[in-house]
């Protein structure tokens, strides 16, 4: 990445933390004046750092902040410490699917939820509950994360739910009636925020509202948090993919591909920056899209259209419709469409491991230590400058429950090319076929797992059909994996 695009501090499947490119010094010519005249210098505001929380940190079609955000918040805290006195503003974004007004509202609620988490304002989350965005199922998920397992997270209440609520109430000095009413919910929100918004030592931290760009002076959060809806996608599908996704009944692939567009961006501005909320160009998170459209580029309609090829903002700079937001973030390393997917981490039973700690070592000696995202994916900001690496990862015991930790080690290959024998063997290794002595045995093992659902060459022979299926299964990051060895 060039200096003009800033620098990434950390990146994974859950978010990116980075610094924007330094602004060039501006020379201001001043003219001599008469007694009643003067030169006016008005310093502009501009961001200097960013934190992007990706879609995996939120529940589907909701502002509920999932527990996995606890992987991201320590990095954000470290970024704030790197830039003391830098005020914040939160921007929510949605994917370009559906209704403008709906997506504007959803992205605004997500920005509002993050703002409430950072400022420790459970009242805002209770407002979201009253609006139907947060639901009882989310309250149950919070209880479970806090160690008060209600036995279910579907929103239905039963005796086990009531017992979990009572246990939480007793532990927090509340009337233990077993009902998750407003007072109890606010206490749950606060405890949950403290558990997921933490620094690198696991200690809770919060940000005063006065440390936001508009200083918390506007009741609707104008200047401090806003929803940009679907107006600033970091990627737009090609015309072919867009048509295929539209006509397909199953939208799973479309939604997965669109995930980079669904994000919450927190920008840190130059220390000392403040804005008058009344003059801030973005409408409030609760307001409609009219204020956004006033800031559109004159060619916004063309920017919205799908082209022959997929377009990504970081390369083409023509997918954002809002000129104000683009000017803020043009040198932001956080506005990337994707990172390089290295692997997906599984356990010995063939289930992917959310938030698995891992170490990736390259032949050059470079080492990456991090945590997989909530879907078990390991991602890096860029493709490693090596053909392969050695990765070690481990299982993660449930919160508060002692359990044996199992560690796995495997060689992995980055971006195998073609379908030659060497490439096929590397792809099979990535898929978990690691214990077979040679390529022929690995192909037979693949045949055993896939012949019932795929049109493979007979008896495990590596022919054209099997080669194509192996390449596709490897590219699809399918959930299926060999489980006959701990070396998966």
XYZ file of C-alpha atoms in Angstrom:
488
model
C 0.000 0.000 0.000
C 1.326 3.446 -0.928
C 1.833 6.265 1.560
C -1.055 8.063 -0.151
C -3.361 5.338 1.157
C -2.165 5.596 4.757
C -0.823 2.677 6.773
C -2.539 -0.340 8.293
C -1.691 -1.115 11.914
C -3.745 -4.316 12.117
C -6.334 -6.049 9.965
C -8.355 -9.235 10.139
C -11.792 -10.485 9.158
C -13.389 -8.358 11.870
C -11.916 -4.961 11.138
C -9.009 -2.694 10.269
C -7.099 -0.177 12.371
C -4.859 2.312 10.623
C -3.444 5.789 10.212
C -4.388 8.054 7.342
C -1.707 9.541 5.134
C -0.210 12.752 6.569
C -1.611 15.943 5.111
C 0.752 18.148 3.169
C 1.562 21.508 4.688
C -0.521 24.282 3.181
C 1.116 27.632 2.418
C -1.325 30.471 3.022
C -0.531 33.709 1.206
C -1.524 36.780 3.209
C -2.169 40.209 1.757
C -1.577 43.566 3.376
C -4.823 45.035 4.684
C -6.349 48.364 5.475
C -7.489 49.326 8.940
C -10.969 47.770 8.573
C -9.917 44.671 6.614
C -8.414 41.382 7.728
C -7.260 38.038 6.405
C -9.364 35.045 7.415
C -7.804 31.652 8.082
C -10.219 28.825 8.759
C -8.504 25.494 9.536
C -10.270 22.513 7.996
C -11.073 19.350 9.859
C -9.530 16.133 8.638
C -9.166 12.616 10.061
C -5.782 11.225 10.994
C -6.673 7.629 11.958
C -9.465 5.100 11.571
C -11.055 1.970 12.951
C -13.389 -0.094 10.792
C -15.667 -2.624 12.507
C -16.813 -5.083 9.863
C -20.208 -6.707 9.425
C -19.280 -9.797 11.455
C -19.406 -7.640 14.588
C -23.168 -7.105 14.250
C -26.196 -9.354 14.265
C -27.985 -9.718 10.931
C -30.321 -6.793 10.177
C -29.724 -5.423 13.676
C -27.535 -3.036 15.637
C -26.669 -5.701 18.231
C -22.897 -5.625 18.738
C -21.689 -9.208 18.934
C -19.174 -10.406 21.553
C -16.504 -10.782 18.865
C -16.008 -7.016 18.867
C -13.879 -7.586 21.979
C -11.110 -8.643 19.566
C -11.266 -5.207 17.918
C -11.725 -2.789 20.817
C -8.232 -3.268 22.353
C -6.736 -2.285 19.003
C -8.973 0.764 18.871
C -7.954 1.740 22.390
C -4.283 1.484 21.413
C -5.004 3.685 18.385
C -6.580 6.333 20.639
C -3.540 6.265 22.911
C -1.354 6.808 19.845
C -3.364 9.961 19.060
C -4.206 11.650 22.388
C -6.754 14.412 22.119
C -8.062 13.277 18.734
C -11.887 13.632 18.700
C -14.037 10.882 17.180
C -16.986 10.551 14.849
C -18.831 7.338 13.916
C -20.136 6.523 10.420
C -22.409 3.547 9.697
C -22.634 1.991 6.213
C -24.882 -0.592 4.527
C -24.631 -2.614 1.317
C -26.270 -1.355 -1.902
C -29.223 -3.735 -1.697
C -32.787 -2.744 -0.898
C -34.319 0.566 0.097
C -32.268 3.764 0.568
C -34.270 4.948 3.572
C -34.207 1.547 5.287
C -30.454 1.175 4.845
C -29.879 4.732 6.053
C -31.834 3.938 9.235
C -30.102 0.573 9.822
C -26.617 2.000 9.334
C -27.543 4.870 11.656
C -28.679 2.476 14.377
C -25.411 0.560 14.149
C -23.395 3.769 14.427
C -25.577 4.764 17.372
C -25.003 1.389 19.047
C -21.215 1.698 18.711
C -21.341 5.255 20.034
C -23.370 4.038 23.036
C -20.884 1.226 23.686
C -17.904 3.577 23.569
C -19.571 6.198 25.788
C -21.215 3.626 28.107
C -24.726 4.902 27.550
C -27.087 1.953 28.149
C -30.031 4.332 27.736
C -29.354 4.406 23.991
C -29.440 0.616 23.775
C -32.724 0.622 25.694
C -34.049 3.089 23.114
C -32.984 0.661 20.392
C -34.793 -2.106 22.285
C -37.923 0.023 22.435
C -37.673 0.616 18.685
C -37.575 -3.137 18.096
C -34.007 -3.199 16.801
C -32.537 -4.890 19.866
C -34.672 -7.823 20.965
C -34.978 -10.244 23.864
C -32.855 -12.743 21.945
C -30.014 -10.215 22.094
C -30.524 -9.719 25.828
C -30.242 -13.505 26.196
C -27.049 -13.523 24.127
C -25.604 -10.871 26.444
C -26.573 -12.881 29.524
C -24.940 -15.979 28.090
C -21.747 -14.064 27.315
C -21.709 -12.710 30.866
C -21.890 -16.225 32.310
C -25.622 -16.300 33.108
C -26.741 -18.817 30.498
C -30.513 -18.670 29.898
C -30.377 -21.906 27.912
C -31.647 -20.247 24.752
C -31.091 -17.201 22.559
C -34.270 -17.237 20.473
C -36.087 -14.567 22.492
C -38.570 -16.964 24.068
C -38.750 -16.909 27.856
C -39.060 -19.950 30.093
C -38.005 -21.089 33.570
C -34.315 -21.332 32.622
C -34.456 -17.802 31.219
C -36.043 -16.503 34.423
C -33.440 -18.293 36.543
C -30.597 -16.734 34.533
C -32.154 -13.285 34.944
C -32.563 -13.849 38.689
C -28.932 -14.917 39.006
C -27.826 -11.766 37.198
C -30.111 -9.594 39.327
C -28.801 -11.082 42.574
C -25.198 -10.646 41.428
C -25.840 -6.985 40.613
C -27.974 -5.913 43.564
C -31.276 -5.761 41.652
C -34.720 -6.958 42.675
C -34.612 -10.611 41.669
C -38.021 -11.067 40.087
C -36.684 -12.994 37.070
C -38.059 -10.420 34.644
C -35.702 -8.680 32.215
C -37.484 -5.338 32.479
C -36.025 -1.910 31.609
C -33.906 -1.507 34.766
C -32.480 -5.018 34.492
C -31.863 -4.644 30.772
C -29.886 -1.442 31.309
C -27.729 -3.222 33.881
C -27.199 -6.093 31.438
C -26.257 -3.633 28.692
C -23.749 -1.899 30.945
C -22.135 -5.155 32.089
C -21.984 -6.412 28.517
C -20.419 -3.176 27.270
C -17.796 -3.467 30.003
C -17.016 -7.019 28.868
C -16.548 -6.274 25.164
C -15.178 -2.711 25.125
C -11.805 -3.416 26.710
C -8.144 -2.497 26.387
C -5.245 -4.858 25.680
C -5.209 -5.978 29.339
C -8.918 -6.819 29.264
C -9.901 -3.801 31.362
C -13.033 -1.841 30.374
C -12.553 1.611 28.904
C -14.993 4.278 27.774
C -14.832 7.554 25.872
C -16.455 10.744 27.252
C -19.049 12.259 24.935
C -17.066 15.484 25.065
C -14.268 13.666 23.216
C -16.414 13.334 20.099
C -16.274 15.781 17.228
C -19.410 17.723 18.169
C -18.836 17.247 21.901
C -22.115 15.429 22.541
C -24.017 18.725 22.414
C -26.686 17.610 19.944
C -29.344 15.291 21.414
C -29.569 13.411 18.117
C -25.809 12.913 17.952
C -25.307 15.166 14.928
C -21.605 15.321 14.176
C -20.830 12.512 16.625
C -22.494 9.576 14.850
C -24.380 9.188 11.594
C -25.646 6.625 9.125
C -24.480 6.831 5.504
C -26.765 4.033 4.317
C -25.775 2.415 1.037
C -24.311 5.555 -0.477
C -20.616 4.717 0.032
C -19.951 1.088 -0.916
C -16.310 0.022 -0.974
C -17.113 -2.378 -3.802
C -19.693 -2.695 -6.566
C -20.300 -6.011 -8.339
C -19.741 -6.451 -12.038
C -22.864 -6.339 -14.207
C -22.644 -10.105 -14.687
C -22.439 -10.834 -10.956
C -25.150 -8.304 -10.131
C -27.549 -9.961 -12.590
C -26.667 -13.440 -11.343
C -27.283 -12.426 -7.716
C -30.580 -10.752 -8.617
C -31.999 -13.783 -10.392
C -30.734 -16.371 -7.928
C -33.184 -17.544 -5.269
C -30.494 -18.087 -2.626
C -28.965 -14.747 -1.609
C -26.294 -16.267 0.659
C -23.446 -15.791 -1.824
C -24.559 -12.230 -2.599
C -24.762 -11.294 1.074
C -21.333 -12.797 1.792
C -19.772 -10.950 -1.143
C -21.431 -7.705 -0.010
C -20.139 -8.007 3.564
C -17.299 -5.440 3.151
C -19.920 -2.762 2.442
C -21.682 -3.354 5.771
C -19.392 -1.635 8.254
C -19.075 0.979 10.965
C -16.195 3.426 10.591
C -14.805 5.450 13.496
C -12.628 8.347 12.377
C -10.158 10.112 14.655
C -9.648 13.765 13.734
C -6.732 16.128 14.205
C -6.357 16.956 17.933
C -8.248 20.092 18.821
C -10.817 19.685 16.043
C -14.393 20.573 16.940
C -17.473 21.206 14.842
C -20.688 23.100 15.321
C -23.370 20.401 15.089
C -25.748 22.844 13.392
C -23.283 23.277 10.529
C -22.246 19.616 10.190
C -23.238 18.451 6.669
C -24.385 14.920 7.578
C -27.993 14.515 8.746
C -28.703 12.910 12.098
C -28.740 9.137 12.251
C -32.512 9.246 12.850
C -33.182 11.516 9.849
C -33.878 10.555 6.242
C -31.687 10.581 3.169
C -32.408 14.099 1.862
C -29.476 15.651 3.730
C -27.125 12.988 2.395
C -28.182 13.563 -1.196
C -27.354 17.254 -0.948
C -23.699 16.217 -0.635
C -23.647 13.845 -3.616
C -21.201 14.114 -6.475
C -22.731 15.475 -9.664
C -22.132 12.060 -11.284
C -23.633 10.134 -8.354
C -26.057 8.270 -10.618
C -23.205 6.957 -12.762
C -21.191 5.997 -9.672
C -24.136 3.889 -8.494
C -24.232 1.795 -11.668
C -22.592 -1.600 -12.012
C -19.862 -1.785 -14.664
C -18.466 -4.553 -16.815
C -15.864 -5.262 -14.138
C -16.150 -5.175 -10.356
C -15.078 -1.802 -8.966
C -13.367 -1.254 -5.630
C -13.050 2.165 -4.028
C -9.407 1.716 -3.076
C -8.527 1.284 -6.778
C -11.061 3.246 -8.819
C -12.135 5.945 -6.330
C -15.563 6.107 -7.991
C -17.937 4.049 -5.818
C -18.723 6.658 -3.128
C -21.650 8.917 -3.948
C -21.075 11.341 -1.044
C -18.316 13.817 -1.887
C -17.995 14.950 1.752
C -17.325 11.425 3.015
C -14.947 10.661 0.151
C -12.922 13.777 0.899
C -12.665 12.704 4.516
C -11.533 9.163 3.750
C -9.644 9.255 0.458
C -6.358 8.548 2.247
C -7.888 6.026 4.652
C -6.429 2.507 4.713
C -9.612 1.310 6.420
C -11.790 1.755 3.329
C -10.639 -1.453 1.697
C -12.947 -3.939 -0.005
C -11.182 -6.981 1.377
C -8.121 -8.422 2.994
C -6.221 -11.537 1.922
C -7.902 -14.669 3.292
C -5.199 -17.021 4.527
C -7.198 -19.878 6.039
C -10.255 -20.975 7.942
C -9.519 -22.686 11.244
C -11.339 -25.844 12.337
C -11.294 -28.142 15.349
C -10.827 -31.922 15.435
C -14.575 -32.445 14.930
C -14.715 -30.442 11.721
C -16.320 -27.280 13.154
C -14.741 -23.893 12.519
C -13.366 -22.141 15.625
C -14.497 -18.548 16.212
C -11.757 -16.271 17.596
C -9.106 -18.972 17.585
C -5.655 -17.624 18.526
C -3.087 -18.468 15.861
C 0.553 -18.006 14.868
C 1.498 -17.913 11.201
C 5.207 -18.298 10.398
C 6.623 -17.643 6.924
C 9.832 -19.177 5.511
C 11.353 -15.675 5.667
C 11.040 -15.757 9.453
C 8.180 -13.242 9.546
C 5.621 -14.168 12.204
C 1.994 -13.097 12.580
C 0.211 -13.488 15.942
C -3.508 -12.776 15.964
C -7.025 -14.126 16.457
C -9.375 -15.481 13.794
C -12.679 -13.692 13.264
C -16.106 -14.888 14.406
C -16.357 -17.198 11.369
C -12.932 -18.736 11.938
C -11.247 -16.868 9.062
C -7.609 -15.772 9.215
C -6.971 -12.689 7.090
C -4.009 -10.397 6.477
C -3.938 -6.879 4.987
C -1.995 -8.094 1.943
C -0.995 -11.393 0.405
C 2.153 -12.699 2.146
C 5.366 -12.500 0.139
C 5.782 -16.258 0.275
C 4.268 -19.328 -1.355
C 3.491 -21.093 1.906
C 3.592 -20.846 5.682
C 3.172 -22.852 8.868
C 0.134 -22.071 11.001
C -0.566 -23.137 14.585
C -3.954 -22.577 16.207
C -5.987 -23.864 19.115
C -9.503 -24.468 20.335
C -11.213 -21.852 22.517
C -12.974 -23.085 25.690
C -16.455 -21.642 26.313
C -16.433 -18.522 28.485
C -16.057 -19.427 32.154
C -15.779 -23.166 31.494
C -12.515 -25.075 32.016
C -11.758 -27.283 29.056
C -8.697 -28.888 27.534
C -7.183 -26.752 24.802
C -6.206 -28.652 21.655
C -3.489 -27.215 19.426
C -3.170 -27.899 15.703
C -0.303 -27.373 13.258
C -0.475 -27.391 9.468
C 1.457 -26.208 6.461
C -0.657 -23.971 4.227
C -0.158 -22.727 0.672
C -1.120 -19.220 -0.455
C -2.911 -18.813 -3.790
C -2.097 -22.142 -5.521
C -2.324 -21.556 -9.276
C -3.770 -23.796 -11.960
C -4.834 -27.433 -11.636
C -1.541 -29.235 -12.157
C -0.540 -32.077 -9.852
C 1.537 -29.876 -7.522
C -1.242 -27.283 -7.253
C -3.871 -29.976 -6.609
C -1.739 -31.481 -3.828
C -1.333 -28.072 -2.214
C -5.075 -27.400 -2.416
C -5.831 -30.773 -0.825
C -3.368 -29.986 1.952
C -5.195 -26.691 2.589
C -8.473 -28.623 2.732
C -7.111 -30.875 5.473
C -5.929 -33.913 3.501
C -2.535 -33.875 5.189
C -1.854 -37.407 6.407
C -1.872 -39.185 3.044
C 1.538 -40.296 1.766
C 1.148 -39.031 -1.785
C -1.174 -37.262 -4.203
C -3.010 -40.434 -5.289
C -3.965 -41.315 -1.705
C -5.043 -37.736 -0.971
C -7.291 -37.795 -4.059
C -8.843 -41.079 -2.917
C -9.535 -39.538 0.499
C -11.157 -36.551 -1.209
C -13.221 -38.997 -3.295
C -14.475 -40.733 -0.143
C -15.735 -37.420 1.262
C -17.222 -35.885 -1.862
C -18.258 -38.579 -4.370
C -21.876 -38.721 -3.161
C -22.486 -35.020 -3.800
C -20.092 -34.297 -6.653
C -19.595 -35.696 -10.151
C -16.075 -37.072 -9.652
C -13.936 -39.418 -11.727
C -14.595 -43.043 -10.825
C -12.743 -44.838 -8.015
C -10.799 -41.812 -6.849
C -8.786 -41.284 -10.028
C -7.510 -37.736 -10.605
C -9.140 -36.835 -13.884
C -10.515 -33.593 -15.318
C -13.770 -33.765 -13.318
C -12.050 -34.265 -9.980
C -9.483 -31.554 -10.680
C -12.239 -28.997 -11.349
C -14.146 -29.970 -8.201
C -11.031 -29.728 -5.999
C -10.276 -26.254 -7.370
C -13.869 -25.117 -6.785
C -14.182 -26.586 -3.281
C -10.885 -24.957 -2.306
C -12.009 -21.601 -3.683
C -15.417 -21.823 -1.975
C -13.922 -22.244 1.535
C -16.444 -25.022 2.102
C -17.245 -26.085 5.651
C -16.458 -29.740 5.014
C -13.060 -30.921 6.222
C -11.183 -34.137 6.987
C -11.529 -35.203 10.619
C -9.553 -38.456 10.686
C -6.544 -36.775 12.293
C -5.760 -33.984 14.700
C -3.462 -32.561 12.020
C -6.363 -30.844 10.226
